[in-house]
Amino acid sequence: MSGFVEKPEAVEVPGLTHLHTGKVRDLYQNAAGDLIMVASDRISAFDWVLPTEIPDKGRVLTQLSLWWFDQLADLIPNHVLSTELPPGAPADWEGRTTVCTSLAMIPVECVARGYLTGSGLVEYQQTRTVCGLALPEGLTDGSELPAAIFTPATKAAVGEHDENVPYEEVARQIGAETAAQLRQATLAVYGRARDIARERGIVLADTKFEFGFDGAEQLTLADEVLTPDSSRFWPADTWEPGRAQPSFDKQFVRDWLTSPASGWDRGSEQPPPPLPQETVDRTRAKYIEAYERLTGLTWG
């Protein structure tokens, strides 16, 4: 059993229709058919949406995504129309809301990996492959790959885990032409972002994107992009293959939940407990540090 420890009630806003409550984002639609995406301060770990929020997290994710969309605009269009608050929206939505084109979303998590870690490392240790792609011998946790690879995954519901699938299966499900478009776009965007992050002293180990088609059948980048929730960012000055890397994400949350201090058994069906304030503060600081180091801007 997993999912929300405490599922939040949707905020009602005149003129908006609530569509979906996700792990982090709440989705609405306005009368014109545009999508309203609101990033909350919720945080998830081990397929649970935790009962404790991380202050400012939703604003960091939104502002960082907007910055990245600007850096990538010449490579691929994105779904952002504006950041103007809908009439009657709560003041708390300021800075965490985007008005977006409603796309025909492609049901694939488009993952790019430039370094070996996570589920890719687990598969490599067993078969010397990642998503069926053969890799050379001698790689270890944190190793840079000879070239970035496209390793798609199925998009899971809240409380379920994305599952890596071979490229051939994606091509079978959505068509060879669309699959090829996804692979090309994913690797192009990853390559640009990897280089930008590297200039700022950050290793972009891997990341995932979501794409959709607009009415003109134009492949369009959607959702969030290149945030600590969707990417593994490592400090370049401490990167060292052969061990787990420090990360600009919810590392402190995972570490506390799996520590004796939490009293939580990950293998049980019991929901995880609330986070202590120290873990909340350290996690918030890590998200803000990622934003500041990548953008060169001061938060707040």
Backbone as CSV, one residue per row, in Angstrom:
resi,resn,N_x,N_y,N_z,CA_x,CA_y,CA_z,C_x,C_y,C_z
1,MET,0.850,-1.195,0.000,0.000,0.000,0.000,0.882,1.240,0.000
2,SER,0.580,2.189,-0.850,1.302,3.449,-0.868,0.408,4.491,-1.494
3,GLY,0.912,5.705,-1.648,0.116,6.796,-2.184,0.164,7.973,-1.234
4,PHE,-0.962,8.648,-1.061,-1.022,9.784,-0.147,-1.175,9.290,1.291
5,VAL,-0.368,9.832,2.198,-0.637,9.603,3.616,-1.906,10.343,3.999
6,GLU,-2.013,11.590,3.545,-3.229,12.379,3.759,-3.526,13.118,2.456
7,LYS,-4.492,12.658,1.676,-4.765,13.305,0.396,-5.429,14.658,0.619
8,PRO,-4.858,15.728,0.026,-5.419,17.062,0.262,-6.714,17.280,-0.489
9,GLU,-7.536,18.141,0.053,-8.761,18.537,-0.633,-8.417,19.539,-1.731
10,ALA,-9.043,19.413,-2.873,-8.799,20.348,-3.970,-9.357,21.725,-3.613
11,VAL,-8.584,22.773,-3.940,-9.042,24.147,-3.743,-10.050,24.479,-4.840
12,GLU,-11.157,25.019,-4.464,-12.175,25.403,-5.449,-11.965,26.859,-5.847
13,VAL,-11.855,27.103,-7.150,-11.669,28.451,-7.689,-12.744,28.693,-8.745
14,PRO,-13.506,29.769,-8.639,-14.543,30.046,-9.641,-13.949,30.118,-11.050
15,GLY,-14.612,29.442,-11.979,-14.147,29.469,-13.364,-13.132,28.398,-13.700
16,LEU,-12.648,27.658,-12.683,-11.686,26.588,-12.931,-12.299,25.241,-12.571
17,THR,-11.992,24.244,-13.362,-12.413,22.878,-13.084,-11.213,22.081,-12.611
18,HIS,-11.326,21.477,-11.426,-10.231,20.658,-10.923,-10.184,19.342,-11.701
19,LEU,-8.979,19.006,-12.220,-8.818,17.794,-13.013,-8.121,16.668,-12.271
20,HIS,-7.108,17.034,-11.484,-6.260,15.973,-10.925,-5.415,16.518,-9.779
21,THR,-5.245,15.675,-8.759,-4.299,15.956,-7.681,-3.163,14.961,-7.784
22,GLY,-1.972,15.434,-8.144,-0.821,14.563,-8.287,0.052,14.570,-7.047
23,LYS,1.207,13.919,-7.156,2.124,13.867,-6.013,2.498,15.269,-5.552
24,VAL,2.760,16.148,-6.512,3.190,17.510,-6.186,2.247,18.541,-6.798
25,ARG,1.763,18.299,-8.002,1.002,19.318,-8.726,-0.494,19.059,-8.729
26,ASP,-1.242,20.165,-8.670,-2.689,20.135,-8.829,-3.019,20.727,-10.188
27,LEU,-3.862,20.063,-10.942,-4.190,20.485,-12.296,-5.639,20.945,-12.386
28,TYR,-5.825,22.074,-13.060,-7.146,22.650,-13.280,-7.264,23.005,-14.756
29,GLN,-8.497,23.296,-15.195,-8.726,23.776,-16.549,-9.625,24.990,-16.507
30,ASN,-9.278,26.005,-17.312,-10.138,27.185,-17.363,-11.144,27.074,-18.502
31,ALA,-11.991,28.078,-18.642,-13.073,28.022,-19.631,-12.551,27.981,-21.054
32,ALA,-11.340,28.503,-21.263,-10.737,28.504,-22.603,-10.107,27.167,-22.950
33,GLY,-10.057,26.263,-21.968,-9.455,24.961,-22.206,-7.980,24.877,-21.869
34,ASP,-7.426,25.975,-21.335,-6.022,25.962,-20.940,-5.851,25.194,-19.637
35,LEU,-4.691,24.642,-19.453,-4.363,23.888,-18.246,-3.726,24.825,-17.223
36,ILE,-4.188,24.758,-15.989,-3.601,25.531,-14.893,-2.859,24.547,-13.997
37,MET,-1.552,24.718,-13.881,-0.723,23.792,-13.116,-0.190,24.508,-11.875
38,VAL,-0.503,23.958,-10.710,-0.115,24.575,-9.448,0.802,23.613,-8.695
39,ALA,2.031,24.032,-8.454,3.000,23.185,-7.751,2.878,23.409,-6.245
40,SER,2.560,22.361,-5.520,2.415,22.439,-4.065,3.774,22.266,-3.392
41,ASP,3.765,22.289,-2.074,4.983,22.033,-1.298,5.061,20.579,-0.840
42,ARG,4.199,19.729,-1.408,4.233,18.309,-1.043,5.540,17.661,-1.499
43,ILE,5.930,16.619,-0.789,7.129,15.879,-1.158,6.829,14.386,-1.042
44,SER,7.395,13.625,-1.961,7.166,12.178,-1.957,8.487,11.447,-1.786
45,ALA,8.395,10.249,-1.257,9.561,9.377,-1.104,9.072,7.944,-1.006
46,PHE,9.772,7.045,-1.670,9.429,5.614,-1.633,7.959,5.388,-2.003
47,ASP,7.488,6.151,-3.002,6.134,6.032,-3.547,5.037,6.495,-2.589
48,TRP,5.429,7.168,-1.514,4.464,7.787,-0.605,4.532,9.311,-0.749
49,VAL,3.390,9.968,-0.733,3.346,11.418,-0.586,3.260,11.689,0.909
50,LEU,4.279,12.336,1.435,4.435,12.446,2.890,3.458,13.451,3.493
51,PRO,3.193,13.328,4.797,2.265,14.252,5.440,2.877,15.613,5.745
52,THR,4.198,15.743,5.620,4.894,16.988,5.932,5.291,17.694,4.637
53,GLU,5.029,18.990,4.556,5.411,19.756,3.369,6.770,20.431,3.572
54,ILE,7.395,20.813,2.449,8.664,21.534,2.465,8.386,22.965,2.012
55,PRO,8.437,23.944,2.913,8.094,25.319,2.534,8.888,25.815,1.332
56,ASP,8.201,26.488,0.416,8.776,27.095,-0.798,9.124,26.087,-1.890
57,LYS,8.950,24.795,-1.639,9.347,23.806,-2.642,8.605,23.996,-3.963
58,GLY,7.294,24.228,-3.906,6.525,24.395,-5.126,6.964,25.609,-5.931
59,ARG,7.305,26.687,-5.241,7.780,27.887,-5.942,9.158,27.648,-6.562
60,VAL,10.024,26.947,-5.841,11.346,26.636,-6.400,11.199,25.803,-7.670
61,LEU,10.365,24.766,-7.617,10.184,23.908,-8.786,9.636,24.701,-9.973
62,THR,8.665,25.563,-9.705,8.051,26.346,-10.780,9.039,27.336,-11.381
63,GLN,9.724,28.093,-10.526,10.642,29.120,-11.029,11.840,28.504,-11.735
64,LEU,12.319,27.357,-11.244,13.443,26.693,-11.898,13.012,26.125,-13.253
65,SER,11.816,25.542,-13.318,11.308,25.051,-14.597,11.189,26.180,-15.608
66,LEU,10.655,27.320,-15.191,10.512,28.454,-16.102,11.869,28.917,-16.614
67,TRP,12.874,28.923,-15.735,14.227,29.315,-16.150,14.762,28.336,-17.190
68,TRP,14.571,27.047,-16.958,15.054,26.051,-17.904,14.297,26.132,-19.235
69,PHE,12.987,26.350,-19.190,12.234,26.483,-20.438,12.842,27.588,-21.310
70,ASP,13.269,28.669,-20.675,13.906,29.759,-21.424,15.230,29.307,-22.047
71,GLN,16.011,28.526,-21.311,17.307,28.061,-21.827,17.139,27.100,-23.004
72,LEU,15.990,26.454,-23.088,15.765,25.396,-24.079,14.856,25.829,-25.229
73,ALA,14.431,27.088,-25.211,13.381,27.531,-26.133,13.767,27.364,-27.597
74,ASP,15.050,27.449,-27.927,15.462,27.312,-29.318,15.537,25.849,-29.759
75,LEU,15.518,24.927,-28.785,15.573,23.498,-29.099,14.195,22.900,-29.315
76,ILE,13.257,23.276,-28.449,11.930,22.670,-28.493,10.925,23.606,-27.831
77,PRO,9.709,23.717,-28.387,8.698,24.551,-27.740,8.216,23.930,-26.433
78,ASN,7.694,24.760,-25.547,7.146,24.263,-24.281,5.693,24.699,-24.142
79,HIS,5.059,24.207,-23.101,3.607,24.390,-22.974,3.199,25.637,-22.203
80,VAL,4.150,26.466,-21.747,3.817,27.605,-20.894,3.209,28.742,-21.703
81,LEU,2.041,29.213,-21.278,1.395,30.372,-21.876,1.640,31.627,-21.050
82,SER,1.504,31.507,-19.722,1.725,32.655,-18.841,1.887,32.176,-17.407
83,THR,2.258,33.108,-16.548,2.321,32.829,-15.106,1.329,33.713,-14.347
84,GLU,0.386,34.282,-15.079,-0.610,35.159,-14.458,-1.605,34.341,-13.652
85,LEU,-1.895,34.790,-12.447,-2.849,34.074,-11.609,-4.259,34.175,-12.186
86,PRO,-4.988,33.068,-12.218,-6.388,33.138,-12.649,-7.200,34.002,-11.678
87,PRO,-8.213,34.694,-12.164,-9.063,35.483,-11.271,-9.648,34.619,-10.156
88,GLY,-9.567,35.118,-8.939,-10.135,34.403,-7.805,-9.232,33.346,-7.210
89,ALA,-8.034,33.150,-7.781,-7.118,32.144,-7.244,-6.547,32.609,-5.910
90,PRO,-6.238,31.676,-5.003,-5.654,32.061,-3.717,-4.322,32.773,-3.899
91,ALA,-4.031,33.715,-2.998,-2.763,34.452,-3.063,-1.574,33.510,-2.970
92,ASP,-1.763,32.373,-2.286,-0.676,31.402,-2.109,-0.264,30.747,-3.430
93,TRP,-1.070,30.882,-4.468,-0.700,30.318,-5.768,0.358,31.168,-6.474
94,GLU,0.587,32.363,-6.010,1.561,33.245,-6.645,2.943,32.585,-6.659
95,GLY,3.571,32.574,-7.830,4.924,32.031,-7.952,4.988,30.533,-8.153
96,ARG,3.858,29.863,-8.016,3.837,28.408,-8.159,2.846,27.948,-9.234
97,THR,2.324,28.902,-10.025,1.274,28.612,-10.987,1.727,28.912,-12.410
98,THR,1.428,28.006,-13.329,1.646,28.256,-14.746,0.363,27.937,-15.506
99,VAL,0.053,28.806,-16.459,-1.052,28.571,-17.379,-0.446,27.972,-18.642
100,CYS,-0.936,26.807,-19.041,-0.273,26.023,-20.077,-1.244,25.621,-21.186
101,THR,-0.681,25.403,-22.358,-1.446,24.811,-23.445,-1.842,23.386,-23.072
102,SER,-3.077,23.027,-23.326,-3.530,21.662,-23.069,-3.060,20.777,-24.233
103,LEU,-2.227,19.799,-23.924,-1.610,18.952,-24.937,-2.211,17.547,-24.930
104,ALA,-2.015,16.846,-26.035,-2.277,15.408,-26.058,-1.005,14.739,-25.544
105,MET,-1.010,14.403,-24.255,0.206,13.923,-23.612,0.561,12.507,-24.071
106,ILE,1.863,12.260,-24.192,2.371,10.942,-24.562,2.651,10.176,-23.271
107,PRO,2.082,8.986,-23.094,2.164,8.283,-21.803,3.499,7.576,-21.583
108,VAL,4.587,8.340,-21.687,5.925,7.788,-21.513,6.753,8.767,-20.688
109,GLU,7.454,8.249,-19.673,8.455,9.039,-18.964,9.742,8.951,-19.778
110,CYS,10.188,10.082,-20.300,11.353,10.096,-21.185,12.609,10.366,-20.364
111,VAL,13.331,9.326,-20.050,14.480,9.413,-19.149,15.773,9.433,-19.957
112,ALA,16.636,10.387,-19.627,17.981,10.437,-20.186,18.970,10.188,-19.062
113,ARG,19.939,9.334,-19.311,20.964,9.018,-18.315,22.342,9.292,-18.910
114,GLY,23.113,10.084,-18.185,24.498,10.314,-18.577,25.475,9.662,-17.627
115,TYR,24.945,9.202,-16.491,25.759,8.563,-15.462,25.001,7.348,-14.941
116,LEU,25.730,6.414,-14.387,25.127,5.165,-13.927,24.788,5.263,-12.444
117,THR,23.506,5.139,-12.127,23.063,5.171,-10.736,21.607,4.707,-10.684
118,GLY,21.043,4.599,-9.491,19.633,4.270,-9.345,19.269,2.917,-9.918
119,SER,18.079,2.855,-10.534,17.616,1.582,-11.092,18.497,1.121,-12.244
120,GLY,19.115,2.073,-12.942,20.033,1.697,-14.009,21.232,0.932,-13.486
121,LEU,21.741,1.349,-12.338,22.872,0.657,-11.720,22.482,-0.763,-11.326
122,VAL,21.291,-0.920,-10.762,20.826,-2.246,-10.345,20.781,-3.192,-11.540
123,GLU,20.199,-2.726,-12.648,20.118,-3.576,-13.840,21.510,-3.872,-14.394
124,TYR,22.359,-2.851,-14.435,23.716,-3.039,-14.976,24.487,-4.091,-14.185
125,GLN,24.345,-4.074,-12.876,25.071,-5.032,-12.043,24.634,-6.466,-12.320
126,GLN,23.400,-6.619,-12.795,22.880,-7.963,-13.071,23.160,-8.423,-14.497
127,THR,23.073,-7.495,-15.469,23.083,-7.904,-16.875,24.042,-7.114,-17.760
128,ARG,24.697,-6.093,-17.213,25.548,-5.177,-17.988,24.746,-4.413,-19.039
129,THR,23.467,-4.239,-18.756,22.606,-3.443,-19.631,21.795,-2.460,-18.791
130,VAL,21.242,-1.440,-19.443,20.241,-0.558,-18.843,19.109,-0.427,-19.859
131,CYS,17.924,-0.854,-19.467,16.770,-0.894,-20.375,17.118,-1.652,-21.653
132,GLY,17.902,-2.698,-21.513,18.258,-3.526,-22.655,19.415,-3.000,-23.482
133,LEU,19.940,-1.814,-23.147,21.074,-1.245,-23.879,22.379,-1.746,-23.249
134,ALA,23.223,-2.367,-24.051,24.480,-2.914,-23.548,25.454,-1.786,-23.203
135,LEU,26.107,-1.931,-22.053,27.109,-0.965,-21.601,28.430,-1.691,-21.366
136,PRO,29.554,-0.976,-21.410,30.851,-1.634,-21.241,31.059,-2.148,-19.826
137,GLU,31.983,-3.068,-19.686,32.381,-3.580,-18.377,33.082,-2.488,-17.575
138,GLY,33.118,-2.697,-16.259,33.938,-1.848,-15.403,33.277,-0.602,-14.870
139,LEU,31.985,-0.382,-15.187,31.298,0.792,-14.651,30.866,0.536,-13.212
140,THR,30.723,1.603,-12.458,30.337,1.479,-11.055,29.369,2.600,-10.706
141,ASP,28.929,2.653,-9.475,27.974,3.669,-9.038,28.554,5.065,-9.277
142,GLY,27.867,5.853,-10.111,28.324,7.211,-10.386,29.196,7.352,-11.612
143,SER,29.504,6.257,-12.305,30.344,6.340,-13.497,29.657,7.140,-14.601
144,GLU,30.442,7.953,-15.322,29.911,8.622,-16.504,29.830,7.613,-17.642
145,LEU,28.714,7.623,-18.370,28.533,6.708,-19.479,29.294,7.209,-20.703
146,PRO,29.675,6.302,-21.604,30.375,6.727,-22.823,29.573,7.756,-23.615
147,ALA,28.257,7.627,-23.604,27.353,8.598,-24.228,26.018,8.508,-23.499
148,ALA,25.292,9.615,-23.490,23.983,9.608,-22.829,23.053,8.626,-23.520
149,ILE,22.184,7.987,-22.738,21.263,7.002,-23.280,19.818,7.375,-22.937
150,PHE,18.908,6.959,-23.802,17.477,7.167,-23.622,16.887,5.894,-23.048
151,THR,16.338,5.985,-21.844,15.812,4.797,-21.161,14.387,5.097,-20.700
152,PRO,13.403,4.917,-21.545,12.031,5.298,-21.215,11.431,4.438,-20.111
153,ALA,10.370,4.971,-19.518,9.653,4.259,-18.460,8.168,4.504,-18.636
154,THR,7.377,3.585,-18.124,5.934,3.795,-18.090,5.614,4.831,-17.032
155,LYS,4.567,5.603,-17.253,4.167,6.635,-16.298,3.200,6.030,-15.296
156,ALA,3.598,6.033,-14.019,2.814,5.364,-12.992,1.839,6.319,-12.314
157,ALA,0.777,5.751,-11.750,-0.164,6.515,-10.951,0.448,6.819,-9.588
158,VAL,-0.174,7.751,-8.854,0.300,8.073,-7.506,0.305,6.807,-6.663
159,GLY,1.435,6.551,-6.001,1.544,5.369,-5.162,2.142,4.179,-5.868
160,GLU,2.365,4.305,-7.168,3.001,3.242,-7.926,4.326,3.742,-8.467
161,HIS,5.164,2.798,-8.907,6.510,3.143,-9.315,6.643,3.030,-10.828
162,ASP,7.281,4.068,-11.429,7.549,3.994,-12.863,8.368,2.740,-13.165
163,GLU,8.084,2.106,-14.303,8.774,0.872,-14.663,9.552,1.070,-15.962
164,ASN,10.861,0.820,-15.916,11.680,0.926,-17.117,11.192,-0.068,-18.175
165,VAL,11.167,0.386,-19.424,10.748,-0.489,-20.520,11.733,-0.323,-21.678
166,PRO,11.931,-1.368,-22.486,12.817,-1.241,-23.646,12.260,-0.239,-24.661
167,TYR,13.161,0.373,-25.395,12.758,1.319,-26.440,11.806,0.663,-27.433
168,GLU,12.071,-0.581,-27.766,11.239,-1.285,-28.741,9.791,-1.393,-28.278
169,GLU,9.589,-1.521,-26.966,8.232,-1.591,-26.435,7.537,-0.241,-26.561
170,VAL,8.277,0.840,-26.334,7.708,2.178,-26.520,7.305,2.373,-27.980
171,ALA,8.177,1.974,-28.904,7.871,2.102,-30.327,6.631,1.292,-30.694
172,ARG,6.472,0.136,-30.069,5.290,-0.692,-30.348,4.020,-0.013,-29.841
173,GLN,4.117,0.637,-28.683,2.935,1.229,-28.067,2.509,2.537,-28.728
174,ILE,3.473,3.382,-29.086,3.122,4.726,-29.571,3.515,4.963,-31.027
175,GLY,4.173,3.985,-31.648,4.582,4.130,-33.040,6.062,4.461,-33.154
176,ALA,6.686,3.923,-34.179,8.131,4.086,-34.345,8.528,5.545,-34.562
177,GLU,7.725,6.294,-35.321,8.081,7.688,-35.616,8.039,8.543,-34.354
178,THR,6.978,8.386,-33.562,6.876,9.165,-32.324,7.960,8.769,-31.334
179,ALA,8.244,7.477,-31.221,9.299,7.023,-30.320,10.643,7.620,-30.711
180,ALA,10.921,7.674,-32.009,12.180,8.260,-32.479,12.237,9.749,-32.167
181,GLN,11.105,10.452,-32.302,11.049,11.864,-31.941,11.347,12.062,-30.464
182,LEU,10.758,11.220,-29.628,10.984,11.331,-28.190,12.451,11.115,-27.842
183,ARG,13.045,10.116,-28.431,14.453,9.828,-28.133,15.354,10.986,-28.551
184,GLN,15.128,11.498,-29.754,15.959,12.595,-30.242,15.807,13.836,-29.374
185,ALA,14.557,14.186,-29.047,14.309,15.385,-28.245,14.866,15.232,-26.837
186,THR,14.666,14.062,-26.234,15.139,13.825,-24.872,16.654,13.973,-24.787
187,LEU,17.373,13.375,-25.707,18.835,13.423,-25.658,19.359,14.817,-26.007
188,ALA,18.665,15.524,-26.895,19.082,16.883,-27.228,18.916,17.820,-26.031
189,VAL,17.763,17.728,-25.363,17.514,18.588,-24.201,18.469,18.230,-23.065
190,TYR,18.661,16.926,-22.837,19.597,16.517,-21.794,20.998,17.054,-22.080
191,GLY,21.446,16.943,-23.329,22.786,17.408,-23.667,22.965,18.886,-23.400
192,ARG,21.980,19.701,-23.775,22.052,21.143,-23.506,22.079,21.403,-21.995
193,ALA,21.183,20.758,-21.273,21.096,20.993,-19.831,22.347,20.505,-19.102
194,ARG,22.890,19.365,-19.520,24.113,18.832,-18.904,25.253,19.835,-19.026
195,ASP,25.373,20.454,-20.196,26.461,21.407,-20.413,26.265,22.671,-19.584
196,ILE,25.017,23.157,-19.510,24.734,24.346,-18.706,25.020,24.072,-17.231
197,ALA,24.554,22.916,-16.736,24.779,22.568,-15.334,26.268,22.422,-15.042
198,ARG,26.994,21.813,-15.966,28.434,21.596,-15.763,29.166,22.927,-15.596
199,GLU,28.761,23.934,-16.372,29.372,25.263,-16.257,29.155,25.866,-14.874
200,ARG,28.120,25.391,-14.180,27.779,25.918,-12.855,28.209,24.979,-11.729
201,GLY,29.075,24.024,-12.060,29.631,23.137,-11.040,28.696,22.036,-10.592
202,ILE,27.745,21.667,-11.462,26.772,20.635,-11.109,26.777,19.549,-12.178
203,VAL,26.783,18.303,-11.740,26.653,17.149,-12.634,25.169,16.811,-12.764
204,LEU,24.672,16.796,-13.987,23.307,16.330,-14.241,23.395,14.844,-14.579
205,ALA,23.168,14.009,-13.572,23.358,12.562,-13.747,22.288,11.955,-14.635
206,ASP,21.050,12.301,-14.367,19.936,11.832,-15.203,18.737,12.737,-14.973
207,THR,17.762,12.597,-15.817,16.572,13.430,-15.702,15.444,12.789,-16.484
208,LYS,14.226,13.242,-16.238,13.091,12.719,-17.001,12.227,13.882,-17.486
209,PHE,11.689,13.706,-18.680,10.845,14.707,-19.310,9.500,14.102,-19.674
210,GLU,8.539,14.994,-19.855,7.250,14.593,-20.413,6.967,15.464,-21.628
211,PHE,6.427,14.845,-22.659,6.124,15.542,-23.901,4.670,15.294,-24.284
212,GLY,4.156,16.210,-25.086,2.829,16.038,-25.667,2.798,16.683,-27.037
213,PHE,1.702,16.475,-27.750,1.504,17.117,-29.046,0.440,18.191,-28.909
214,ASP,0.703,19.360,-29.531,-0.346,20.376,-29.562,-1.231,20.119,-30.775
215,GLY,-2.179,21.033,-31.033,-3.125,20.804,-32.118,-2.472,20.702,-33.483
216,ALA,-1.279,21.286,-33.607,-0.570,21.252,-34.889,0.372,20.054,-34.978
217,GLU,0.241,19.118,-34.040,1.095,17.927,-34.000,2.559,18.285,-33.772
218,GLN,2.785,19.380,-33.055,4.137,19.803,-32.713,4.543,19.171,-31.384
219,LEU,5.637,18.419,-31.370,6.124,17.858,-30.122,6.506,18.991,-29.189
220,THR,5.995,18.928,-27.958,6.113,20.051,-27.022,6.528,19.539,-25.652
221,LEU,7.464,20.243,-25.037,7.958,19.896,-23.703,6.953,20.384,-22.665
222,ALA,6.619,19.519,-21.705,5.534,19.829,-20.770,5.950,19.529,-19.327
223,ASP,5.000,19.788,-18.428,5.149,19.497,-17.002,6.299,20.309,-16.408
224,GLU,7.020,19.744,-15.451,8.207,20.402,-14.923,9.405,19.957,-15.749
225,VAL,10.508,20.665,-15.607,11.692,20.284,-16.366,12.950,20.607,-15.572
226,LEU,13.812,19.610,-15.430,15.151,19.774,-14.863,15.134,20.400,-13.466
227,THR,14.266,19.876,-12.622,14.215,20.279,-11.216,14.813,19.175,-10.356
228,PRO,15.062,19.444,-9.071,15.538,18.373,-8.190,14.528,17.241,-8.002
229,ASP,13.258,17.468,-8.345,12.269,16.389,-8.263,12.348,15.447,-9.460
230,SER,12.800,15.962,-10.598,12.794,15.156,-11.818,14.198,14.785,-12.286
231,SER,15.212,15.205,-11.543,16.596,15.038,-11.981,17.490,14.682,-10.805
232,ARG,18.624,14.067,-11.132,19.676,13.896,-10.137,20.771,14.913,-10.422
233,PHE,20.918,15.878,-9.516,21.983,16.863,-9.590,23.020,16.537,-8.510
234,TRP,24.282,16.434,-8.918,25.367,16.172,-7.975,26.361,17.325,-8.010
235,PRO,26.952,17.703,-6.866,28.026,18.699,-6.897,29.245,18.133,-7.635
236,ALA,29.715,18.872,-8.635,30.810,18.375,-9.463,32.113,18.236,-8.679
237,ASP,32.309,19.090,-7.680,33.592,19.074,-6.976,33.742,17.895,-6.024
238,THR,32.642,17.172,-5.754,32.739,15.992,-4.890,32.380,14.705,-5.631
239,TRP,32.124,14.821,-6.947,31.777,13.623,-7.727,32.926,12.628,-7.717
240,GLU,32.607,11.412,-7.359,33.619,10.354,-7.289,32.949,9.011,-7.541
241,PRO,33.160,8.419,-8.718,32.549,7.117,-9.015,32.969,6.060,-7.999
242,GLY,32.064,5.114,-7.770,32.356,4.037,-6.832,31.615,4.162,-5.524
243,ARG,30.804,5.219,-5.403,30.026,5.406,-4.175,28.783,6.213,-4.504
244,ALA,27.844,6.241,-3.556,26.674,7.100,-3.726,27.114,8.561,-3.657
245,GLN,26.527,9.395,-4.502,26.917,10.801,-4.579,25.979,11.678,-3.744
246,PRO,26.513,12.733,-3.115,25.620,13.727,-2.504,24.727,14.327,-3.588
247,SER,23.507,14.693,-3.237,22.544,15.081,-4.262,21.727,16.297,-3.841
248,PHE,21.359,17.126,-4.829,20.521,18.300,-4.572,19.053,17.916,-4.689
249,ASP,18.571,17.109,-3.780,17.176,16.694,-3.872,16.672,16.303,-2.493
250,LYS,15.852,15.269,-2.423,15.257,14.866,-1.150,16.079,13.802,-0.439
251,GLN,17.383,13.880,-0.600,18.289,12.916,0.026,18.106,12.879,1.540
252,PHE,17.964,14.055,2.165,17.809,14.095,3.625,16.508,13.412,4.061
253,VAL,15.468,13.545,3.230,14.185,12.901,3.545,14.334,11.388,3.487
254,ARG,14.934,10.885,2.406,15.125,9.438,2.286,16.001,8.899,3.412
255,ASP,17.067,9.626,3.719,17.994,9.169,4.756,17.297,9.069,6.111
256,TRP,16.467,10.075,6.426,15.793,10.044,7.726,14.746,8.925,7.770
257,LEU,13.989,8.757,6.693,12.944,7.731,6.681,13.516,6.327,6.835
258,THR,14.719,6.100,6.311,15.325,4.762,6.400,16.233,4.617,7.619
259,SER,16.302,5.651,8.457,17.126,5.590,9.662,16.310,5.045,10.839
260,PRO,16.978,4.534,11.867,16.256,4.076,13.065,15.437,5.183,13.720
261,ALA,15.862,6.445,13.532,15.175,7.564,14.179,13.719,7.679,13.737
262,SER,13.403,7.278,12.507,12.028,7.421,12.019,11.102,6.354,12.592
263,GLY,11.663,5.203,12.944,10.844,4.098,13.427,9.954,3.481,12.371
264,TRP,10.223,3.806,11.087,9.361,3.347,9.993,9.999,2.177,9.269
265,ASP,9.188,1.164,9.024,9.640,-0.004,8.274,9.161,0.152,6.833
266,ARG,10.104,0.405,5.930,9.750,0.635,4.535,9.024,-0.569,3.927
267,GLY,9.307,-1.748,4.416,8.688,-2.947,3.871,7.287,-3.201,4.393
268,SER,6.856,-2.418,5.369,5.511,-2.606,5.908,4.496,-1.874,5.048
269,GLU,3.224,-2.028,5.370,2.173,-1.303,4.661,1.755,-0.053,5.425
270,GLN,2.509,0.269,6.478,2.188,1.453,7.262,2.716,2.710,6.576
271,PRO,1.968,3.809,6.627,2.456,5.047,6.012,3.631,5.623,6.802
272,PRO,4.502,6.360,6.148,5.635,6.962,6.854,5.180,8.067,7.797
273,PRO,5.989,8.349,8.822,5.615,9.369,9.812,5.943,10.774,9.321
274,PRO,5.460,11.793,10.047,5.832,13.176,9.722,7.343,13.379,9.849
275,LEU,7.863,14.330,9.081,9.293,14.623,9.112,9.622,15.554,10.268
276,PRO,10.790,15.402,10.876,11.219,16.355,11.897,11.616,17.681,11.255
277,GLN,11.589,18.741,12.034,11.849,20.085,11.501,13.246,20.198,10.895
278,GLU,14.224,19.564,11.496,15.584,19.654,10.968,15.669,19.097,9.548
279,THR,14.978,17.985,9.302,14.976,17.391,7.965,14.261,18.296,6.972
280,VAL,13.158,18.908,7.407,12.435,19.862,6.560,13.341,21.030,6.190
281,ASP,14.024,21.609,7.189,14.873,22.781,6.946,16.041,22.456,6.023
282,ARG,16.657,21.310,6.222,17.808,20.942,5.402,17.378,20.646,3.961
283,THR,16.211,20.045,3.806,15.712,19.747,2.471,15.349,21.035,1.734
284,ARG,14.663,21.954,2.417,14.343,23.251,1.813,15.614,23.967,1.369
285,ALA,16.626,23.966,2.200,17.879,24.636,1.864,18.538,24.014,0.639
286,LYS,18.435,22.695,0.505,19.051,22.014,-0.626,18.344,22.374,-1.937
287,TYR,17.018,22.452,-1.917,16.278,22.857,-3.116,16.649,24.290,-3.512
288,ILE,16.719,25.174,-2.539,17.058,26.567,-2.833,18.493,26.674,-3.346
289,GLU,19.406,25.903,-2.773,20.792,25.913,-3.252,20.864,25.476,-4.713
290,ALA,20.112,24.438,-5.074,20.097,23.989,-6.474,19.613,25.112,-7.381
291,TYR,18.536,25.789,-6.984,18.004,26.893,-7.781,19.054,27.986,-7.957
292,GLU,19.691,28.382,-6.867,20.635,29.497,-6.921,21.883,29.143,-7.723
293,ARG,22.396,27.932,-7.560,23.601,27.544,-8.271,23.344,27.416,-9.773
294,LEU,22.181,26.892,-10.145,21.878,26.720,-11.564,21.562,28.049,-12.255
295,THR,20.738,28.864,-11.631,20.274,30.092,-12.277,21.216,31.269,-12.077
296,GLY,22.018,31.238,-11.011,22.838,32.380,-10.656,22.056,33.489,-9.990
297,LEU,20.785,33.224,-9.654,19.914,34.197,-9.007,19.828,33.915,-7.506
298,THR,19.496,34.932,-6.753,19.289,34.794,-5.316,17.826,34.514,-5.030
299,TRP,17.554,33.494,-4.235,16.175,33.141,-3.921,15.566,34.143,-2.955
300,GLY,14.284,34.445,-3.184,13.554,35.271,-2.235,13.463,36.731,-2.651
